[in-house]
Amino acid sequence: FYTPRAVVRMMVRLVKPDAGMRVYDPCSGSGGMLILSHDHVAEHGGDPRNLRLYGQESNGGVWSMSKMNMILHGIMDADLRNADTLADPAHVEGGELMRFDRVITNPPFSQNYSAEGIAFPERFPYGVCPDSGKKADLMFVQHMISVLRPNGTVCTVMPHGVLFRGGAERAIRKGIIDDDLLDAVIGLAPNLFYGTGIPACVLVIRAKNAKPAERRGKVLFINADAECRSGRAQNYLEPEHIEKIVNAYDRYADI
């Protein structure tokens, strides 16, 4: 369930949460994405008490741990819920899904899910993935897009399969790109994540019409698969790798 801290730090730096925002992790695990968002605001001179943190986690034991983790980091007001985000999104306001300025998450890769009777089906305007064969990835992505505020940004880890699988997933990808939501695809080094050696990517997605003018109609691809320190059992993102990746995203230029 644990995302390496360096990967989380990079993702937080990509989306730059600020005081006054709502930050949401729909697959919040032990709460690291939310805690480092809180720390980012403090490190950049903002008041983290004005940052609203929201998370949802389906595993009851991990959810309990995340509640404790928040308290240990001095965060008393995070709104963390225990339920399945796809089947039963828990953050609802006035009968509608709550909206957020930043969605930052690492969903479980290639999960099974059930499309039957799924709550808030309007979350999935680009189509529904087959609910057999472990294909929930782009369902999670559509959920994230559906809860963005008008200038909101998503940053999510995904397996590489979301970039090239066919069928319903191809149609969903096409819809996201046709609506000019996809801002950047960052390919990471293999063996960065615990429990899986497969390479992953990070997708940065903006709310509809929220891209800056110079980024409209474009998708930035960053091949960062060499940006790591090799270890015996695992590879590691070091501060210089994070700096290089974030700088490439911020510059939004050919390198």
Short mmCIF file of C-alpha atoms in Angstrom, two decimals:
data_model
loop_
_atom_site.label_atom_id
_atom_site.label_comp_id
_atom_site.label_asym_id
_atom_site.label_seq_id
_atom_site.Cartn_x
_atom_site.Cartn_y
_atom_site.Cartn_z
CA PHE A 1 0.00 0.00 0.00
CA TYR A 2 3.02 2.26 0.44
CA THR A 3 4.25 4.69 -2.21
CA PRO A 4 7.96 5.60 -1.88
CA ARG A 5 8.30 8.98 -0.20
CA ALA A 6 10.49 10.38 -2.99
CA VAL A 7 7.82 9.60 -5.61
CA VAL A 8 5.18 11.30 -3.45
CA ARG A 9 7.41 14.34 -2.98
CA MET A 10 7.87 14.61 -6.75
CA MET A 11 4.11 14.38 -7.37
CA VAL A 12 3.36 17.05 -4.76
CA ARG A 13 5.95 19.35 -6.37
CA LEU A 14 4.36 18.80 -9.79
CA VAL A 15 0.91 20.04 -8.67
CA LYS A 16 2.02 22.60 -6.04
CA PRO A 17 -0.84 22.57 -3.50
CA ASP A 18 -1.36 25.90 -1.77
CA ALA A 19 -3.14 27.26 1.30
CA GLY A 20 -6.89 27.55 0.83
CA MET A 21 -7.10 24.51 -1.45
CA ARG A 22 -8.87 21.20 -1.02
CA VAL A 23 -6.52 18.24 -1.61
CA TYR A 24 -7.97 14.75 -2.12
CA ASP A 25 -6.54 11.25 -2.33
CA PRO A 26 -9.21 8.73 -3.42
CA CYS A 27 -6.91 5.79 -2.55
CA SER A 28 -5.23 7.33 0.45
CA GLY A 29 -3.46 4.32 2.00
CA SER A 30 -1.48 5.44 5.03
CA GLY A 31 -1.99 9.13 4.14
CA GLY A 32 1.47 10.04 2.82
CA MET A 33 0.23 12.06 -0.18
CA LEU A 34 -1.89 14.25 2.09
CA ILE A 35 0.82 14.66 4.74
CA LEU A 36 3.44 15.74 2.17
CA SER A 37 0.93 18.16 0.60
CA HIS A 38 0.49 19.69 4.06
CA ASP A 39 4.30 19.87 4.48
CA HIS A 40 4.72 21.43 1.01
CA VAL A 41 2.43 24.33 1.91
CA ALA A 42 4.35 24.94 5.16
CA GLU A 43 7.74 24.75 3.40
CA HIS A 44 6.62 27.37 0.86
CA GLY A 45 5.45 29.93 3.40
CA GLY A 46 1.73 29.12 3.37
CA ASP A 47 -0.46 28.31 6.36
CA PRO A 48 -1.15 24.55 6.21
CA ARG A 49 -4.05 25.04 8.63
CA ASN A 50 -5.89 26.58 5.66
CA LEU A 51 -5.35 23.42 3.58
CA ARG A 52 -8.30 21.02 3.62
CA LEU A 53 -7.31 17.35 3.33
CA TYR A 54 -9.63 14.55 2.20
CA GLY A 55 -8.96 10.87 1.67
CA GLN A 56 -10.73 7.57 1.14
CA GLU A 57 -9.31 4.07 1.70
CA SER A 58 -11.09 0.75 1.27
CA ASN A 59 -8.91 -1.33 3.62
CA GLY A 60 -10.08 -0.79 7.21
CA GLY A 61 -6.72 -1.58 8.81
CA VAL A 62 -4.82 0.78 6.52
CA TRP A 63 -7.48 3.48 7.02
CA SER A 64 -7.03 3.19 10.82
CA MET A 65 -3.29 3.56 10.34
CA SER A 66 -3.80 6.69 8.21
CA LYS A 67 -5.91 8.30 10.94
CA MET A 68 -3.11 7.64 13.42
CA ASN A 69 -0.49 8.87 10.94
CA MET A 70 -2.30 12.21 10.60
CA ILE A 71 -2.37 12.70 14.37
CA LEU A 72 1.34 11.85 14.65
CA HIS A 73 2.02 14.60 12.07
CA GLY A 74 -0.12 17.13 13.97
CA ILE A 75 -2.98 17.10 11.43
CA MET A 76 -6.25 16.89 13.37
CA ASP A 77 -8.87 17.86 10.80
CA ALA A 78 -8.23 15.59 7.78
CA ASP A 79 -11.49 14.05 6.52
CA LEU A 80 -10.59 10.38 5.94
CA ARG A 81 -13.30 7.86 5.01
CA ASN A 82 -13.30 4.05 4.91
CA ALA A 83 -15.11 2.73 1.81
CA ASP A 84 -14.50 1.64 -1.79
CA THR A 85 -14.01 4.81 -3.87
CA LEU A 86 -15.32 3.40 -7.16
CA ALA A 87 -18.35 1.64 -5.69
CA ASP A 88 -19.19 4.16 -2.97
CA PRO A 89 -17.45 7.56 -3.07
CA ALA A 90 -17.89 8.94 0.43
CA HIS A 91 -17.23 12.69 0.01
CA VAL A 92 -20.61 14.09 -1.00
CA GLU A 93 -22.02 17.62 -0.62
CA GLY A 94 -25.68 18.39 -1.20
CA GLY A 95 -26.23 15.10 -3.00
CA GLU A 96 -23.31 15.73 -5.39
CA LEU A 97 -19.71 14.62 -5.28
CA MET A 98 -17.44 17.06 -3.46
CA ARG A 99 -14.96 18.95 -5.71
CA PHE A 100 -11.25 19.43 -5.12
CA ASP A 101 -8.41 21.67 -6.30
CA ARG A 102 -5.80 18.90 -6.29
CA VAL A 103 -6.23 15.14 -6.61
CA ILE A 104 -3.00 13.27 -5.91
CA THR A 105 -2.95 9.49 -5.63
CA ASN A 106 -1.47 6.09 -6.36
CA PRO A 107 -4.43 3.75 -6.92
CA PRO A 108 -3.92 -0.01 -6.74
CA PHE A 109 -2.78 -1.17 -10.19
CA SER A 110 -5.12 -3.25 -12.37
CA GLN A 111 -7.85 -3.89 -9.85
CA ASN A 112 -11.02 -5.85 -10.45
CA TYR A 113 -14.22 -3.90 -9.82
CA SER A 114 -17.95 -4.28 -10.47
CA ALA A 115 -19.72 -1.89 -12.86
CA GLU A 116 -23.16 -3.13 -11.79
CA GLY A 117 -25.06 -0.58 -9.72
CA ILE A 118 -22.00 1.65 -9.39
CA ALA A 119 -22.78 4.93 -7.60
CA PHE A 120 -22.64 8.25 -9.49
CA PRO A 121 -22.32 6.70 -12.99
CA GLU A 122 -22.00 10.23 -14.44
CA ARG A 123 -18.38 10.02 -13.28
CA PHE A 124 -17.58 7.89 -16.34
CA PRO A 125 -18.54 9.95 -19.43
CA TYR A 126 -15.78 8.43 -21.59
CA GLY A 127 -16.92 4.84 -21.14
CA VAL A 128 -16.76 1.90 -18.79
CA CYS A 129 -13.82 -0.50 -18.60
CA PRO A 130 -14.54 -4.24 -18.68
CA ASP A 131 -15.17 -5.31 -15.09
CA SER A 132 -13.35 -8.57 -15.68
CA GLY A 133 -9.62 -8.86 -16.27
CA LYS A 134 -8.35 -6.28 -13.75
CA LYS A 135 -9.06 -3.09 -15.65
CA ALA A 136 -10.14 -0.50 -13.06
CA ASP A 137 -7.25 1.90 -13.80
CA LEU A 138 -9.06 4.30 -16.13
CA MET A 139 -12.20 4.09 -13.98
CA PHE A 140 -10.13 5.59 -11.16
CA VAL A 141 -8.81 8.26 -13.55
CA GLN A 142 -12.34 9.22 -14.63
CA HIS A 143 -13.42 9.44 -11.00
CA MET A 144 -10.53 11.83 -10.32
CA ILE A 145 -11.46 14.03 -13.30
CA SER A 146 -15.10 14.08 -12.21
CA VAL A 147 -14.29 15.59 -8.80
CA LEU A 148 -12.03 18.43 -10.00
CA ARG A 149 -12.86 22.06 -9.39
CA PRO A 150 -12.75 24.28 -12.52
CA ASN A 151 -9.00 24.98 -12.22
CA GLY A 152 -8.13 21.66 -10.61
CA THR A 153 -5.27 19.28 -11.37
CA VAL A 154 -4.86 15.51 -11.00
CA CYS A 155 -1.51 13.79 -10.47
CA THR A 156 -1.73 10.00 -10.41
CA VAL A 157 0.54 6.99 -10.70
CA MET A 158 -0.61 4.46 -13.31
CA PRO A 159 0.72 1.23 -14.84
CA HIS A 160 2.01 1.64 -18.39
CA GLY A 161 -0.91 -0.43 -19.70
CA VAL A 162 -3.24 2.58 -19.52
CA LEU A 163 -1.17 4.20 -22.29
CA PHE A 164 -1.66 1.50 -24.91
CA ARG A 165 -4.38 -1.07 -24.06
CA GLY A 166 -7.16 -1.29 -26.66
CA GLY A 167 -10.92 -1.73 -26.55
CA ALA A 168 -12.91 0.36 -24.07
CA GLU A 169 -9.70 1.77 -22.59
CA ARG A 170 -8.64 3.15 -25.96
CA ALA A 171 -12.02 4.93 -26.26
CA ILE A 172 -11.62 6.41 -22.76
CA ARG A 173 -8.11 7.62 -23.60
CA LYS A 174 -9.37 9.20 -26.80
CA GLY A 175 -12.13 11.05 -24.94
CA ILE A 176 -9.71 12.43 -22.35
CA ILE A 177 -7.31 13.61 -25.08
CA ASP A 178 -10.08 15.01 -27.33
CA ASP A 179 -11.26 17.11 -24.37
CA ASP A 180 -7.65 18.31 -23.91
CA LEU A 181 -7.41 17.21 -20.29
CA LEU A 182 -4.10 15.31 -20.42
CA ASP A 183 -1.23 17.67 -19.58
CA ALA A 184 1.77 15.35 -19.17
CA VAL A 185 2.86 11.72 -19.15
CA ILE A 186 5.99 11.01 -17.12
CA GLY A 187 7.60 7.59 -17.58
CA LEU A 188 9.41 6.53 -14.40
CA ALA A 189 12.26 4.06 -13.90
CA PRO A 190 11.39 0.40 -13.29
CA ASN A 191 11.52 -1.11 -9.81
CA LEU A 192 10.77 2.12 -7.91
CA PHE A 193 7.66 0.76 -6.20
CA TYR A 194 7.50 -1.82 -3.43
CA GLY A 195 6.08 -5.19 -4.42
CA THR A 196 6.20 -4.69 -8.18
CA GLY A 197 9.09 -4.41 -10.62
CA ILE A 198 6.97 -3.09 -13.49
CA PRO A 199 7.66 0.47 -14.63
CA ALA A 200 4.93 2.99 -13.87
CA CYS A 201 4.05 6.39 -15.22
CA VAL A 202 2.64 9.57 -13.71
CA LEU A 203 -0.25 11.30 -15.47
CA VAL A 204 -0.89 15.01 -14.92
CA ILE A 205 -4.46 15.92 -15.90
CA ARG A 206 -6.19 19.31 -15.79
CA ALA A 207 -9.87 20.16 -15.50
CA LYS A 208 -11.61 21.02 -18.77
CA ASN A 209 -10.36 24.37 -20.18
CA ALA A 210 -7.91 24.72 -17.27
CA LYS A 211 -4.67 24.30 -19.24
CA PRO A 212 -2.60 27.46 -19.63
CA ALA A 213 -2.84 28.87 -23.17
CA GLU A 214 0.66 27.70 -24.15
CA ARG A 215 -0.18 24.08 -23.22
CA ARG A 216 -3.51 23.77 -25.01
CA GLY A 217 -3.77 21.05 -27.62
CA LYS A 218 -0.48 19.51 -26.43
CA VAL A 219 0.69 16.65 -24.24
CA LEU A 220 4.17 16.74 -22.72
CA PHE A 221 5.97 13.37 -22.57
CA ILE A 222 8.88 13.09 -20.13
CA ASN A 223 10.97 9.93 -20.40
CA ALA A 224 12.51 9.71 -16.94
CA ASP A 225 13.24 5.98 -17.03
CA ALA A 226 16.97 6.59 -16.46
CA GLU A 227 16.39 9.00 -13.54
CA CYS A 228 17.11 6.79 -10.53
CA ARG A 229 19.82 5.35 -8.33
CA SER A 230 20.10 1.60 -8.75
CA GLY A 231 19.89 -0.48 -5.61
CA ARG A 232 20.30 -4.20 -5.14
CA ALA A 233 16.61 -4.97 -4.66
CA GLN A 234 15.06 -1.68 -5.71
CA ASN A 235 15.74 1.59 -7.52
CA TYR A 236 15.47 4.98 -5.83
CA LEU A 237 14.52 8.52 -6.86
CA GLU A 238 17.07 10.93 -5.39
CA PRO A 239 16.55 14.71 -4.95
CA GLU A 240 18.49 15.47 -8.16
CA HIS A 241 16.17 13.17 -10.15
CA ILE A 242 13.09 14.85 -8.69
CA GLU A 243 14.55 18.27 -9.50
CA LYS A 244 15.23 17.28 -13.12
CA ILE A 245 11.73 15.83 -13.66
CA VAL A 246 9.87 18.73 -12.01
CA ASN A 247 12.01 21.24 -13.90
CA ALA A 248 11.23 19.52 -17.21
CA TYR A 249 7.50 19.65 -16.43
CA ASP A 250 7.58 23.31 -15.37
CA ARG A 251 9.58 24.37 -18.46
CA TYR A 252 7.23 22.47 -20.78
CA ALA A 253 9.82 22.59 -23.55
CA ASP A 254 11.68 20.14 -25.75
CA ILE A 255 14.85 18.90 -24.07
#
